Coordinates of C-alpha atoms in Angstrom, one line a residue:
M19 CA 171.3 142.8 2.5
K20 CA 174.9 141.6 1.6
M21 CA 175.9 138.1 3.5
S22 CA 179.0 138.0 5.7
R23 CA 181.4 135.7 4.4
G24 CA 180.9 133.7 7.5
A25 CA 177.2 133.4 6.8
S26 CA 177.9 132.9 3.3
F27 CA 179.8 129.8 3.8
R28 CA 177.7 128.4 6.2
S29 CA 175.0 128.4 3.7
W30 CA 177.2 127.1 1.1
S31 CA 178.0 124.5 3.6
L32 CA 174.6 123.5 4.7
R33 CA 173.4 123.4 1.0
W34 CA 176.4 121.0 0.1
V35 CA 175.6 118.6 3.0
V36 CA 171.6 118.7 2.0
L37 CA 173.1 117.8 -1.6
L38 CA 175.1 114.9 -0.2
I39 CA 172.4 113.5 2.0
C40 CA 170.2 113.5 -1.1
F41 CA 172.8 111.9 -3.1
V42 CA 173.4 109.2 -0.5
G43 CA 170.0 108.7 0.1
G44 CA 169.0 107.8 -3.4
K45 CA 171.9 105.6 -3.9
S46 CA 170.9 102.1 -2.8
Q47 CA 172.8 100.9 0.1
L48 CA 174.1 98.0 -1.3
T49 CA 178.0 96.8 -1.6
T50 CA 179.6 93.9 -3.3
D51 CA 181.4 93.0 0.2
F52 CA 178.1 93.0 2.4
Y53 CA 178.6 89.6 3.6
S54 CA 182.3 89.3 3.9
T55 CA 182.5 89.1 7.4
S56 CA 179.0 87.5 8.7
C57 CA 178.6 84.8 5.8
P58 CA 182.2 84.6 4.0
N59 CA 181.4 81.3 2.1
L60 CA 178.0 82.6 0.6
L61 CA 179.2 83.0 -2.9
S62 CA 180.9 79.7 -2.9
I63 CA 177.7 78.0 -1.5
V64 CA 175.3 79.7 -4.0
R65 CA 177.5 78.8 -6.6
K66 CA 177.7 75.0 -6.0
E67 CA 173.7 74.7 -5.6
V68 CA 173.1 76.9 -8.8
Q69 CA 175.7 74.3 -10.4
N70 CA 174.0 71.4 -9.2
A71 CA 170.5 72.8 -10.1
I72 CA 172.0 73.7 -14.0
K73 CA 173.6 70.0 -13.9
A74 CA 170.3 68.4 -13.2
E75 CA 168.4 70.7 -15.7
T76 CA 169.8 73.0 -18.1
R77 CA 166.9 75.2 -18.2
M78 CA 167.1 76.1 -14.6
G79 CA 169.8 78.8 -15.3
A80 CA 167.3 80.7 -17.6
S81 CA 164.2 80.1 -14.9
L82 CA 166.4 81.6 -11.9
L83 CA 167.4 84.7 -13.9
R84 CA 163.9 85.1 -14.7
L85 CA 162.9 84.9 -11.0
H86 CA 165.2 87.7 -10.3
F87 CA 163.8 90.0 -12.9
H88 CA 160.0 89.2 -12.0
D89 CA 160.8 90.0 -8.3
C90 CA 162.8 93.1 -9.0
F91 CA 160.1 94.8 -11.2
V92 CA 157.4 94.1 -8.4
N93 CA 157.7 96.2 -5.2
G94 CA 161.5 96.4 -6.0
C95 CA 164.2 93.4 -5.3
D96 CA 162.5 92.2 -2.0
G97 CA 162.2 88.5 -2.5
S98 CA 158.3 88.8 -2.8
V99 CA 158.0 86.7 -5.8
L100 CA 158.9 83.7 -3.6
L101 CA 156.0 83.9 -1.2
D102 CA 153.5 81.4 -1.1
G103 CA 149.6 82.1 -0.9
S104 CA 146.8 82.5 -2.9
D105 CA 147.3 86.3 -3.3
G106 CA 151.2 85.7 -4.0
E107 CA 152.9 86.8 -7.2
K108 CA 153.4 83.3 -8.0
F109 CA 149.7 83.2 -9.1
A110 CA 149.8 86.1 -11.1
G111 CA 149.4 85.9 -14.7
P112 CA 152.7 86.5 -15.7
N113 CA 153.7 83.6 -13.3
L114 CA 151.1 81.0 -13.1
N115 CA 152.5 78.1 -14.6
S116 CA 155.3 79.8 -15.6
A117 CA 157.9 80.9 -13.0
R118 CA 159.8 78.1 -11.8
G119 CA 163.0 77.2 -9.6
F120 CA 161.5 77.8 -6.2
D121 CA 162.8 74.4 -5.1
V122 CA 166.0 75.5 -6.1
V123 CA 165.8 78.8 -4.1
D124 CA 164.7 76.7 -0.9
N125 CA 167.8 74.4 -1.4
I126 CA 170.3 77.4 -1.7
K127 CA 168.8 78.9 1.3
T128 CA 168.8 75.8 3.3
A129 CA 172.4 75.5 2.4
V130 CA 173.1 79.2 3.4
E131 CA 171.3 78.7 6.6
S132 CA 173.5 76.0 7.6
S133 CA 176.6 78.2 7.1
C134 CA 175.4 81.4 8.5
S135 CA 171.8 81.4 9.9
G136 CA 169.6 84.5 9.9
V137 CA 172.0 86.5 8.2
V138 CA 171.7 86.3 4.1
S139 CA 168.2 87.6 2.7
C140 CA 166.2 85.4 -0.1
A141 CA 166.3 88.7 -2.2
D142 CA 170.1 88.7 -2.3
I143 CA 170.0 84.9 -2.8
L144 CA 168.1 85.5 -5.9
A145 CA 170.5 88.0 -7.3
I146 CA 173.5 86.0 -6.8
A147 CA 171.7 82.7 -8.3
A148 CA 170.7 85.0 -11.4
R149 CA 174.3 86.1 -11.9
D150 CA 175.8 82.4 -11.4
S151 CA 173.0 81.1 -13.9
V152 CA 174.3 83.6 -16.5
L153 CA 178.0 82.6 -15.7
L154 CA 177.5 79.0 -15.7
S155 CA 175.3 79.3 -19.0
G156 CA 178.5 80.5 -20.7
G157 CA 177.8 84.4 -20.2
P158 CA 179.7 86.9 -18.2
T159 CA 179.8 87.3 -14.5
W160 CA 179.9 90.7 -12.5
K161 CA 180.1 91.3 -8.7
V162 CA 176.6 91.4 -7.3
P163 CA 175.6 94.4 -4.9
L164 CA 174.2 93.0 -1.9
G165 CA 172.6 94.1 1.1
R166 CA 168.7 93.5 0.3
R167 CA 166.2 92.7 2.9
D168 CA 163.2 90.8 2.4
G169 CA 159.7 92.2 1.9
L170 CA 157.0 91.3 4.2
V171 CA 154.0 91.1 1.5
A172 CA 153.7 90.1 -2.0
N173 CA 151.7 92.0 -4.7
Q174 CA 150.0 90.2 -7.0
T175 CA 148.4 93.1 -8.8
G176 CA 151.5 94.6 -9.3
S177 CA 152.8 91.4 -11.4
N178 CA 149.8 91.7 -13.4
N179 CA 149.9 95.0 -14.2
G180 CA 153.7 96.1 -14.2
L181 CA 155.5 92.8 -15.4
P182 CA 156.4 93.0 -19.4
S183 CA 153.9 90.8 -21.2
P184 CA 154.9 88.7 -24.3
F185 CA 152.1 90.2 -26.0
D186 CA 152.6 94.1 -25.2
P187 CA 153.4 96.3 -27.9
L188 CA 156.9 98.1 -27.7
D189 CA 155.8 101.5 -26.3
T190 CA 154.0 99.7 -23.3
I191 CA 157.3 97.8 -22.7
I192 CA 159.4 100.8 -22.7
S193 CA 156.9 102.3 -20.3
K194 CA 156.9 99.4 -18.0
F195 CA 160.8 99.6 -17.7
A196 CA 160.5 103.4 -17.3
A197 CA 158.1 102.7 -14.3
V198 CA 161.0 101.4 -12.4
G199 CA 163.8 103.5 -13.6
L200 CA 165.1 101.5 -16.6
N201 CA 165.7 103.1 -19.9
V202 CA 165.8 101.8 -23.6
T203 CA 169.2 100.4 -23.3
D204 CA 168.0 98.2 -20.6
V205 CA 164.9 97.0 -22.5
V206 CA 167.0 95.7 -25.3
A207 CA 170.1 94.4 -23.1
L208 CA 168.1 92.5 -20.7
S209 CA 165.5 91.1 -23.4
G210 CA 169.0 89.4 -24.4
G211 CA 168.5 87.2 -21.5
H212 CA 166.2 85.4 -23.8
T213 CA 169.3 83.9 -25.2
I214 CA 168.6 80.9 -23.0
G215 CA 165.6 79.3 -21.7
L216 CA 162.2 77.8 -23.2
A217 CA 158.8 79.5 -23.8
R218 CA 155.3 77.9 -23.8
C219 CA 153.0 77.7 -26.8
A220 CA 150.7 79.9 -24.9
T221 CA 153.1 82.8 -25.2
F222 CA 153.6 82.8 -28.8
S223 CA 150.7 81.0 -30.4
N224 CA 148.8 84.1 -31.3
R225 CA 151.5 84.8 -33.9
L226 CA 150.5 81.3 -35.6
F227 CA 147.0 81.4 -36.5
N228 CA 144.4 84.2 -37.2
F229 CA 147.0 86.5 -36.7
S230 CA 145.1 89.6 -38.6
A231 CA 142.5 89.8 -41.1
N232 CA 144.9 89.9 -43.7
S233 CA 147.4 87.2 -42.2
G234 CA 147.1 83.8 -41.0
S235 CA 150.3 84.1 -39.2
D236 CA 152.4 87.1 -37.9
P237 CA 154.2 88.4 -41.1
T238 CA 157.3 89.4 -38.9
L239 CA 157.9 85.8 -38.0
D240 CA 160.2 83.6 -40.7
T241 CA 157.6 81.2 -42.4
T242 CA 159.9 78.0 -41.9
M243 CA 159.8 78.9 -38.3
T244 CA 156.0 79.6 -38.4
S245 CA 155.4 76.1 -40.0
D246 CA 157.5 74.2 -37.2
L247 CA 155.8 76.3 -34.6
Q248 CA 152.4 75.5 -35.9
S249 CA 153.1 71.8 -35.7
L250 CA 154.5 72.2 -32.3
C251 CA 151.4 74.3 -31.1
P252 CA 148.3 73.5 -33.0
V253 CA 144.9 75.5 -32.6
N254 CA 143.5 74.0 -29.2
G255 CA 147.0 72.0 -28.3
D256 CA 148.9 71.9 -25.1
G257 CA 149.4 75.4 -24.3
N258 CA 152.2 74.3 -21.9
K259 CA 154.5 72.6 -24.7
T260 CA 157.9 74.5 -24.8
T261 CA 160.3 75.4 -27.5
A262 CA 163.8 77.5 -27.5
L263 CA 163.6 81.3 -27.3
D264 CA 166.8 81.0 -29.1
R265 CA 166.9 78.8 -31.6
N266 CA 170.1 77.0 -32.8
S267 CA 171.9 78.2 -29.5
T268 CA 169.4 77.1 -27.0
D269 CA 171.6 76.9 -23.9
L270 CA 174.2 79.2 -24.5
F271 CA 174.2 82.8 -23.2
D272 CA 175.5 84.6 -26.2
N273 CA 174.7 87.3 -28.5
H274 CA 172.7 85.1 -31.1
Y275 CA 169.2 86.1 -29.8
F276 CA 169.8 89.4 -31.4
K277 CA 171.0 87.8 -34.9
N278 CA 167.5 86.1 -34.8
L279 CA 165.7 89.3 -34.3
A280 CA 167.4 90.5 -37.5
V281 CA 166.3 87.7 -39.7
N282 CA 162.7 87.1 -38.1
K283 CA 163.3 84.4 -35.9
G284 CA 162.1 85.9 -32.6
L285 CA 160.1 83.7 -30.9
L286 CA 158.0 85.9 -28.7
S287 CA 156.1 89.0 -30.1
S288 CA 157.9 91.1 -27.6
D289 CA 161.3 90.0 -28.8
Q290 CA 160.7 90.5 -32.6
V291 CA 159.0 93.9 -31.8
L292 CA 162.3 95.4 -30.7
Y293 CA 163.3 94.9 -34.3
S294 CA 160.3 94.8 -36.3
G295 CA 158.1 96.7 -34.4
D296 CA 156.0 99.7 -35.5
S297 CA 158.5 101.8 -37.7
S298 CA 158.2 105.0 -35.7
T299 CA 158.9 103.4 -32.4
A300 CA 161.3 100.4 -33.0
S301 CA 163.4 102.6 -35.5
S302 CA 164.0 105.3 -33.4
T303 CA 164.3 103.2 -30.1
T304 CA 165.5 99.7 -30.0
K305 CA 166.3 98.5 -33.7
S306 CA 169.7 100.1 -33.6
L307 CA 170.7 98.4 -30.5
V308 CA 169.5 95.3 -31.8
E309 CA 171.5 95.5 -34.6
S310 CA 174.8 96.8 -32.4
Y311 CA 174.4 93.8 -30.1
G312 CA 174.0 91.2 -33.0
S313 CA 177.4 92.3 -34.5
N314 CA 179.1 93.3 -31.4
P315 CA 179.0 90.8 -28.6
N316 CA 181.2 92.5 -26.3
L317 CA 179.0 95.5 -26.2
F318 CA 176.0 93.4 -25.5
I319 CA 177.7 91.7 -22.6
T320 CA 178.9 95.1 -21.2
D321 CA 175.4 96.5 -21.3
F322 CA 173.8 93.5 -20.2
T323 CA 175.9 93.1 -16.9
N324 CA 175.4 96.9 -16.3
S325 CA 171.6 96.6 -16.6
M326 CA 171.4 93.4 -14.4
I327 CA 173.3 95.7 -11.8
K328 CA 171.0 98.4 -12.6
M329 CA 168.1 96.3 -12.1
G330 CA 169.2 94.4 -9.1
S331 CA 169.2 97.9 -7.3
I332 CA 165.6 98.7 -8.0
S333 CA 163.9 100.2 -4.9
P334 CA 165.9 97.4 -2.2
L335 CA 164.8 97.3 1.4
T336 CA 167.9 97.9 3.5
G337 CA 169.0 98.8 7.1
S338 CA 166.2 97.9 9.5
N339 CA 163.4 97.7 6.7
G340 CA 161.9 94.4 5.9
E341 CA 163.4 91.3 7.4
I342 CA 165.9 88.3 6.8
R343 CA 163.3 85.4 6.2
K344 CA 164.1 82.0 7.6
N345 CA 162.1 80.5 5.1
C346 CA 161.9 82.1 1.7
R347 CA 158.3 81.0 1.1
V348 CA 156.8 82.9 4.2
V349 CA 157.5 85.8 6.4
N350 CA 158.8 85.3 9.7
S351 CA 156.4 84.6 12.7
S352 CA 156.6 87.3 15.1

């Protein structure tokens, strides 16, 4: 039966409204001016605290950036990585004796609460602090979408299983990124965050001795660098000793990390695998991006900022979901 013009229009309008609802619902409800009225001094408060923290310890910029990353990959960007408790994400394998900067977040939260109590989430503080850490390390800036609320539970199992590991093969890393809606470009761009910061011997010593039946050390690791690292991290040595992730450009946020990969000077296996990994995977996915970022710093900066915004929008709690924690380490008492 032929539909009347009115019925046809109503049917089209209904479909359009449904599509619009799906589109809006699928987008995170985050805006860059979320606190412009409720906490107008927020950005300057966070910037000052991050600046003080990096002045006291240069490495803290990388630590705060990593906290945001480890938060967003588990339960979405909900501040769950900050929760105390033996079952918390802090005590998962990827974070234990590794994740740091919690005291800095506490200081930021205290300063923010003094200005506008009960308004700003810990999850948003992490996102702003990560941006400021990059900027204050010589990297780019970007407008951070805000409006996240804090989660009520941590997910230690999710941290153990979902966070990319320095020992993961490339296809596993790509799969873990895909599981949270991030693509291969995001994998390589966000790995570029390793242009600042340090790593513990425990995260790369597997490359130094007894690497395989045919090699005492990882053949994709520069021989001079191997010798240096073997001295720093001897067999049965202190696994918590640290060294720079980006040799010769330790504290500056730049594209030098990618130049290192092209000459086998990536510290972690998960770094070097982006360039030298299984030929069928790296060659068809990540190697060309490493080369592009190494030769074109502006391309890296553009993709990195886009990927940070994308990562920061993973499954945020908004509206009436979650809460605004008074203390980032514990959920509010009812």
